[in-house]
C-alpha cells in the first residue's frame, strides 16, 4: 500500500486527557515517514491538531498540556456559566501560538466548535487561532463558553466529536485517531446518576460519529484508554504511550518501517 505517495489527512477526536494518545499517534506517523497535509480536530483534538499544524515537536506538545493549566483548574469563573474562566487561558496559549493566526500554521487546520446561541456546529480555519481553539475545547460545565464572532461557543464535541468532513474532501487517505471509546460496562458501574449520565452521553457521541470513524482509511482507537479519566492529568504520559504503541502496531501491519 503506497500510503506515503498519497496526500494524507488526520482527524483527531475529543476526549480530554485521553487525547494525549493523539500525540503518540503523531509520533508514530513521523517514525513511519507519514505527514498529514490537512488536520481537523474537536476539543482536545483541536488543540493537538493546532500544535501539530504549527510544527511543534512531540516534546513541546506534551509540555503544552503539562504546563498550561488546562487540567489544573486554576482559573475559577466568576459571574460566568462554567467552573473555570476559559478567557484566562489566552496568555498561556500565546506562548505556543505567538502569531495567533490560522494563516501562520504550517499545515491546513480545521477546528469545530458549537455555537450555543444558534444551536449549530461551526468549522473554523481562518483568522484568530487561540479563541477558536478555546471555543472548541470549552467543555461544559467545567469550562465557561467563550465569545467568538459575537456569539457564545463551547466544546466542538457537543455536536461533532470526530470532524472528518473538511478532511475527506481534500486528501486521498484519511487517518483517524478516536479516543472517545465505548467499552462494555458491568451493572455495578451504573449505580448512580453521574455514572448513568456519563454512559448515556458516551453512547450518544459514539453513535453519532461511528459512520465517519468507520469510513477512515486507517482508524486508531486504543481500547486501553478506557481506564484513564478524561480530566485526570495524571494520565497524560500513559495516554501518550498507549496512543504511540497502538499506532505503531497498526502502521507496522501495513507499512515497512
CSV table of C-alpha atoms in Angstrom, one decimal:
chain,number,residue,atom,x,y,z
A,1,UNK,CA,0.0,0.0,0.0
A,2,UNK,CA,1.6,3.2,-1.1
A,3,UNK,CA,0.4,5.5,1.6
A,4,UNK,CA,3.5,7.7,1.5
A,5,UNK,CA,2.7,8.7,-2.0
A,6,UNK,CA,-0.8,9.9,-1.1
A,7,UNK,CA,-1.9,13.2,0.4
A,8,UNK,CA,-2.8,12.4,4.0
A,9,UNK,CA,-5.4,13.9,6.3
A,10,UNK,CA,-5.6,13.5,10.0
A,11,UNK,CA,-8.8,13.6,12.1
A,12,UNK,CA,-8.5,13.9,15.9
A,13,UNK,CA,-11.5,13.4,18.2
A,14,UNK,CA,-12.3,15.0,21.5
A,15,UNK,CA,-11.7,13.1,24.8
A,16,UNK,CA,-9.9,15.2,27.4
A,17,UNK,CA,-6.7,13.7,28.8
A,18,UNK,CA,-7.2,10.7,26.6
A,19,UNK,CA,-6.4,13.0,23.7
A,20,UNK,CA,-2.7,12.7,24.7
A,21,UNK,CA,-2.9,9.5,22.7
A,22,UNK,CA,-3.2,11.7,19.6
A,23,UNK,CA,0.3,12.9,20.3
A,24,UNK,CA,1.5,9.3,20.4
A,25,UNK,CA,-0.2,8.7,17.0
A,26,UNK,CA,1.6,11.7,15.5
A,27,UNK,CA,5.0,10.4,16.9
A,28,UNK,CA,4.4,7.0,15.3
A,29,UNK,CA,3.4,8.6,12.0
A,30,UNK,CA,6.6,10.6,12.0
A,31,UNK,CA,8.6,7.5,12.6
A,32,UNK,CA,7.0,5.8,9.6
A,33,UNK,CA,7.6,8.8,7.3
A,34,UNK,CA,3.9,9.9,7.2
A,35,UNK,CA,2.9,13.6,7.3
A,36,UNK,CA,-0.6,15.0,7.2
A,37,UNK,CA,-1.4,17.8,4.8
A,38,UNK,CA,-4.7,18.6,6.4
A,39,UNK,CA,-5.7,18.3,10.1
A,40,UNK,CA,-9.1,18.5,11.7
A,41,UNK,CA,-9.9,18.3,15.4
A,42,UNK,CA,-12.6,18.7,18.0
A,43,UNK,CA,-11.9,19.8,21.6
A,44,UNK,CA,-8.6,18.4,22.8
A,45,UNK,CA,-8.2,17.1,19.2
A,46,UNK,CA,-8.3,20.7,18.1
A,47,UNK,CA,-5.5,21.6,20.5
A,48,UNK,CA,-3.3,18.7,19.5
A,49,UNK,CA,-4.1,19.4,15.8
A,50,UNK,CA,-3.0,23.1,16.2
A,51,UNK,CA,0.3,22.1,17.8
A,52,UNK,CA,0.9,19.6,15.0
A,53,UNK,CA,-0.1,22.2,12.4
A,54,UNK,CA,2.3,24.7,14.0
A,55,UNK,CA,5.1,22.1,13.6
A,56,UNK,CA,5.7,21.8,17.3
A,57,UNK,CA,7.7,18.8,18.4
A,58,UNK,CA,6.2,15.9,20.3
A,59,UNK,CA,8.1,17.1,23.4
A,60,UNK,CA,6.6,20.5,23.1
A,61,UNK,CA,3.1,19.1,22.6
A,62,UNK,CA,3.3,17.2,25.8
A,63,UNK,CA,4.8,20.2,27.6
A,64,UNK,CA,1.8,22.3,26.4
A,65,UNK,CA,-0.6,20.1,28.3
A,66,UNK,CA,1.6,19.7,31.4
A,67,UNK,CA,2.5,23.4,31.6
A,68,UNK,CA,-0.8,25.2,30.7
A,69,UNK,CA,-3.4,25.0,33.5
A,70,UNK,CA,-6.0,23.2,31.3
A,71,UNK,CA,-6.2,20.2,33.7
A,72,UNK,CA,-5.1,22.1,36.9
A,73,UNK,CA,-8.3,24.1,37.5
A,74,UNK,CA,-6.6,27.3,38.5
A,75,UNK,CA,-9.0,29.8,36.9
A,76,UNK,CA,-12.3,29.7,38.7
A,77,UNK,CA,-15.1,31.6,36.9
A,78,UNK,CA,-16.9,34.5,38.5
A,79,UNK,CA,-20.3,35.6,37.0
A,80,UNK,CA,-19.9,33.2,34.1
A,81,UNK,CA,-21.5,29.8,33.3
A,82,UNK,CA,-18.9,27.1,34.0
A,83,UNK,CA,-16.5,26.3,36.8
A,84,UNK,CA,-13.4,27.7,35.1
A,85,UNK,CA,-13.0,31.0,33.2
A,86,UNK,CA,-11.8,30.0,29.7
A,87,UNK,CA,-10.8,33.5,28.8
A,88,UNK,CA,-7.9,33.3,31.3
A,89,UNK,CA,-6.1,30.7,29.3
A,90,UNK,CA,-5.3,33.1,26.4
A,91,UNK,CA,-2.0,34.2,27.8
A,92,UNK,CA,-0.8,30.6,28.3
A,93,UNK,CA,-1.7,29.8,24.7
A,94,UNK,CA,0.2,32.8,23.3
A,95,UNK,CA,3.4,31.2,24.5
A,96,UNK,CA,2.9,28.4,22.0
A,97,UNK,CA,1.0,30.3,19.3
A,98,UNK,CA,2.6,33.8,19.4
A,99,UNK,CA,1.2,34.8,15.9
A,100,UNK,CA,-2.3,33.7,16.9
A,101,UNK,CA,-3.4,33.0,13.4
A,102,UNK,CA,-4.5,30.0,11.3
A,103,UNK,CA,-2.6,31.5,8.4
A,104,UNK,CA,0.7,31.3,10.3
A,105,UNK,CA,0.4,27.5,10.7
A,106,UNK,CA,2.4,25.1,8.6
A,107,UNK,CA,-0.5,22.8,7.8
A,108,UNK,CA,-4.1,23.4,7.0
A,109,UNK,CA,-6.2,23.1,10.2
A,110,UNK,CA,-9.9,22.9,10.8
A,111,UNK,CA,-11.4,23.1,14.3
A,112,UNK,CA,-15.0,22.6,15.2
A,113,UNK,CA,-16.9,24.5,17.9
A,114,UNK,CA,-20.6,24.6,18.9
A,115,UNK,CA,-22.5,27.9,18.6
A,116,UNK,CA,-24.7,27.7,21.7
A,117,UNK,CA,-26.9,30.6,20.5
A,118,UNK,CA,-27.7,29.2,17.1
A,119,UNK,CA,-27.5,25.6,18.1
A,120,UNK,CA,-25.1,24.6,15.3
A,121,UNK,CA,-21.6,23.3,14.7
A,122,UNK,CA,-19.1,25.8,13.2
A,123,UNK,CA,-15.9,24.9,11.3
A,124,UNK,CA,-13.2,27.4,11.7
A,125,UNK,CA,-10.0,27.5,9.6
A,126,UNK,CA,-9.0,31.2,9.3
A,127,UNK,CA,-8.4,34.3,11.3
A,128,UNK,CA,-7.6,34.3,15.0
A,129,UNK,CA,-6.5,30.9,16.2
A,130,UNK,CA,-6.5,31.0,20.0
A,131,UNK,CA,-10.1,32.0,20.6
A,132,UNK,CA,-11.2,29.3,18.1
A,133,UNK,CA,-9.1,26.7,20.0
A,134,UNK,CA,-10.6,27.7,23.3
A,135,UNK,CA,-14.1,27.7,21.9
A,136,UNK,CA,-13.6,24.2,20.6
A,137,UNK,CA,-12.2,22.9,23.9
A,138,UNK,CA,-14.6,24.7,26.3
A,139,UNK,CA,-16.2,21.6,27.7
A,140,UNK,CA,-19.3,22.4,29.8
A,141,UNK,CA,-19.9,22.6,32.7
A,142,UNK,CA,-16.1,22.7,33.5
A,143,UNK,CA,-15.1,25.5,31.2
A,144,UNK,CA,-17.1,28.6,30.6
A,145,UNK,CA,-18.3,29.3,27.0
A,146,UNK,CA,-16.2,31.7,25.0
A,147,UNK,CA,-17.3,34.6,22.8
A,148,UNK,CA,-16.3,34.1,19.2
A,149,UNK,CA,-17.5,36.3,16.4
A,150,UNK,CA,-20.1,37.8,18.7
A,151,UNK,CA,-21.7,34.6,19.9
A,152,UNK,CA,-21.1,32.2,22.8
A,153,UNK,CA,-19.3,29.0,21.7
A,154,UNK,CA,-18.5,25.8,23.5
A,155,UNK,CA,-16.9,22.4,23.0
A,156,UNK,CA,-17.0,21.1,19.4
A,157,UNK,CA,-17.7,17.6,20.7
A,158,UNK,CA,-21.2,18.6,21.7
A,159,UNK,CA,-22.3,18.3,18.1
A,160,UNK,CA,-19.3,16.9,16.2
A,161,UNK,CA,-16.7,14.9,18.1
A,162,UNK,CA,-15.0,13.5,15.0
A,163,UNK,CA,-14.8,16.3,12.4
A,164,UNK,CA,-13.8,14.3,9.3
A,165,UNK,CA,-16.0,16.4,6.9
A,166,UNK,CA,-13.4,19.0,5.8
A,167,UNK,CA,-10.6,16.5,5.6
A,168,UNK,CA,-12.2,13.8,3.3
A,169,UNK,CA,-12.7,16.4,0.6
A,170,UNK,CA,-9.1,17.5,0.5
A,171,UNK,CA,-6.9,14.3,0.7
A,172,UNK,CA,-6.5,10.8,-0.8
A,173,UNK,CA,-6.0,9.0,2.5
A,174,UNK,CA,-7.6,9.7,5.9
A,175,UNK,CA,-6.1,8.6,9.2
A,176,UNK,CA,-8.4,8.9,12.2
A,177,UNK,CA,-7.5,8.9,15.9
A,178,UNK,CA,-10.5,8.3,18.1
A,179,UNK,CA,-10.1,8.4,21.9
A,180,UNK,CA,-13.8,8.6,22.8
A,181,UNK,CA,-14.4,4.9,23.2
A,182,UNK,CA,-17.4,2.9,24.4
A,183,UNK,CA,-16.4,-0.3,26.2
A,184,UNK,CA,-18.7,-2.8,27.9
A,185,UNK,CA,-19.7,-2.0,31.4
A,186,UNK,CA,-20.8,-4.1,34.3
A,187,UNK,CA,-24.0,-3.3,36.1
A,188,UNK,CA,-22.1,-2.2,39.2
A,189,UNK,CA,-20.6,0.7,37.2
A,190,UNK,CA,-24.1,2.2,36.6
A,191,UNK,CA,-25.3,2.6,40.2
A,192,UNK,CA,-25.7,6.4,40.4
A,193,UNK,CA,-26.9,9.3,38.3
A,194,UNK,CA,-23.4,10.6,37.4
A,195,UNK,CA,-22.3,7.2,36.0
A,196,UNK,CA,-25.5,6.8,34.1
A,197,UNK,CA,-25.3,10.3,32.6
A,198,UNK,CA,-21.7,9.7,31.6
A,199,UNK,CA,-22.6,6.4,30.0
A,200,UNK,CA,-25.5,7.8,28.0
A,201,UNK,CA,-23.5,10.8,26.8
A,202,UNK,CA,-20.7,8.5,25.7
A,203,UNK,CA,-23.1,6.2,23.8
A,204,UNK,CA,-24.7,9.2,22.1
A,205,UNK,CA,-21.3,10.6,20.9
A,206,UNK,CA,-20.2,7.1,19.8
A,207,UNK,CA,-23.4,6.5,17.8
A,208,UNK,CA,-23.3,9.9,16.1
A,209,UNK,CA,-19.7,9.6,14.9
A,210,UNK,CA,-19.5,5.8,14.2
A,211,UNK,CA,-20.1,6.0,10.5
A,212,UNK,CA,-17.4,8.7,10.0
A,213,UNK,CA,-14.9,6.8,12.0
A,214,UNK,CA,-15.6,3.6,10.0
A,215,UNK,CA,-15.1,5.4,6.8
A,216,UNK,CA,-11.5,6.4,7.6
A,217,UNK,CA,-8.8,4.6,5.6
A,218,UNK,CA,-7.0,3.9,8.8
A,219,UNK,CA,-8.5,4.3,12.3
A,220,UNK,CA,-6.6,4.1,15.5
A,221,UNK,CA,-8.8,3.5,18.7
A,222,UNK,CA,-6.7,2.5,21.7
A,223,UNK,CA,-9.0,0.4,23.8
A,224,UNK,CA,-6.7,0.7,26.9
A,225,UNK,CA,-7.6,4.4,27.2
A,226,UNK,CA,-10.9,3.4,28.9
A,227,UNK,CA,-9.0,3.2,32.2
A,228,UNK,CA,-7.9,6.9,32.0
A,229,UNK,CA,-10.3,9.6,33.3
A,230,UNK,CA,-11.0,12.3,30.7
A,231,UNK,CA,-9.9,15.0,33.2
A,232,UNK,CA,-7.2,13.1,35.1
A,233,UNK,CA,-3.9,14.9,34.3
A,234,UNK,CA,-2.0,12.1,36.0
A,235,UNK,CA,-2.8,10.1,32.8
A,236,UNK,CA,-1.0,12.4,30.3
A,237,UNK,CA,2.1,10.2,29.9
A,238,UNK,CA,0.2,6.9,30.0
A,239,UNK,CA,-2.3,8.0,27.3
A,240,UNK,CA,0.5,9.2,25.1
A,241,UNK,CA,2.3,5.9,25.4
A,242,UNK,CA,-0.9,4.0,24.7
A,243,UNK,CA,-1.6,6.0,21.6
A,244,UNK,CA,2.0,5.6,20.4
A,245,UNK,CA,2.1,1.8,20.9
A,246,UNK,CA,-1.3,1.3,19.3
A,247,UNK,CA,-0.4,3.4,16.2
A,248,UNK,CA,3.0,1.6,15.8
A,249,UNK,CA,1.1,-1.8,15.8
A,250,UNK,CA,-1.4,-0.5,13.2
A,251,UNK,CA,1.2,1.1,11.0
A,252,UNK,CA,3.6,-1.9,11.2
A,253,UNK,CA,0.8,-4.1,9.8
A,254,UNK,CA,0.5,-2.1,6.6
A,255,UNK,CA,3.9,-0.4,6.2
A,256,UNK,CA,7.6,-1.4,6.3
A,257,UNK,CA,9.4,0.7,8.9
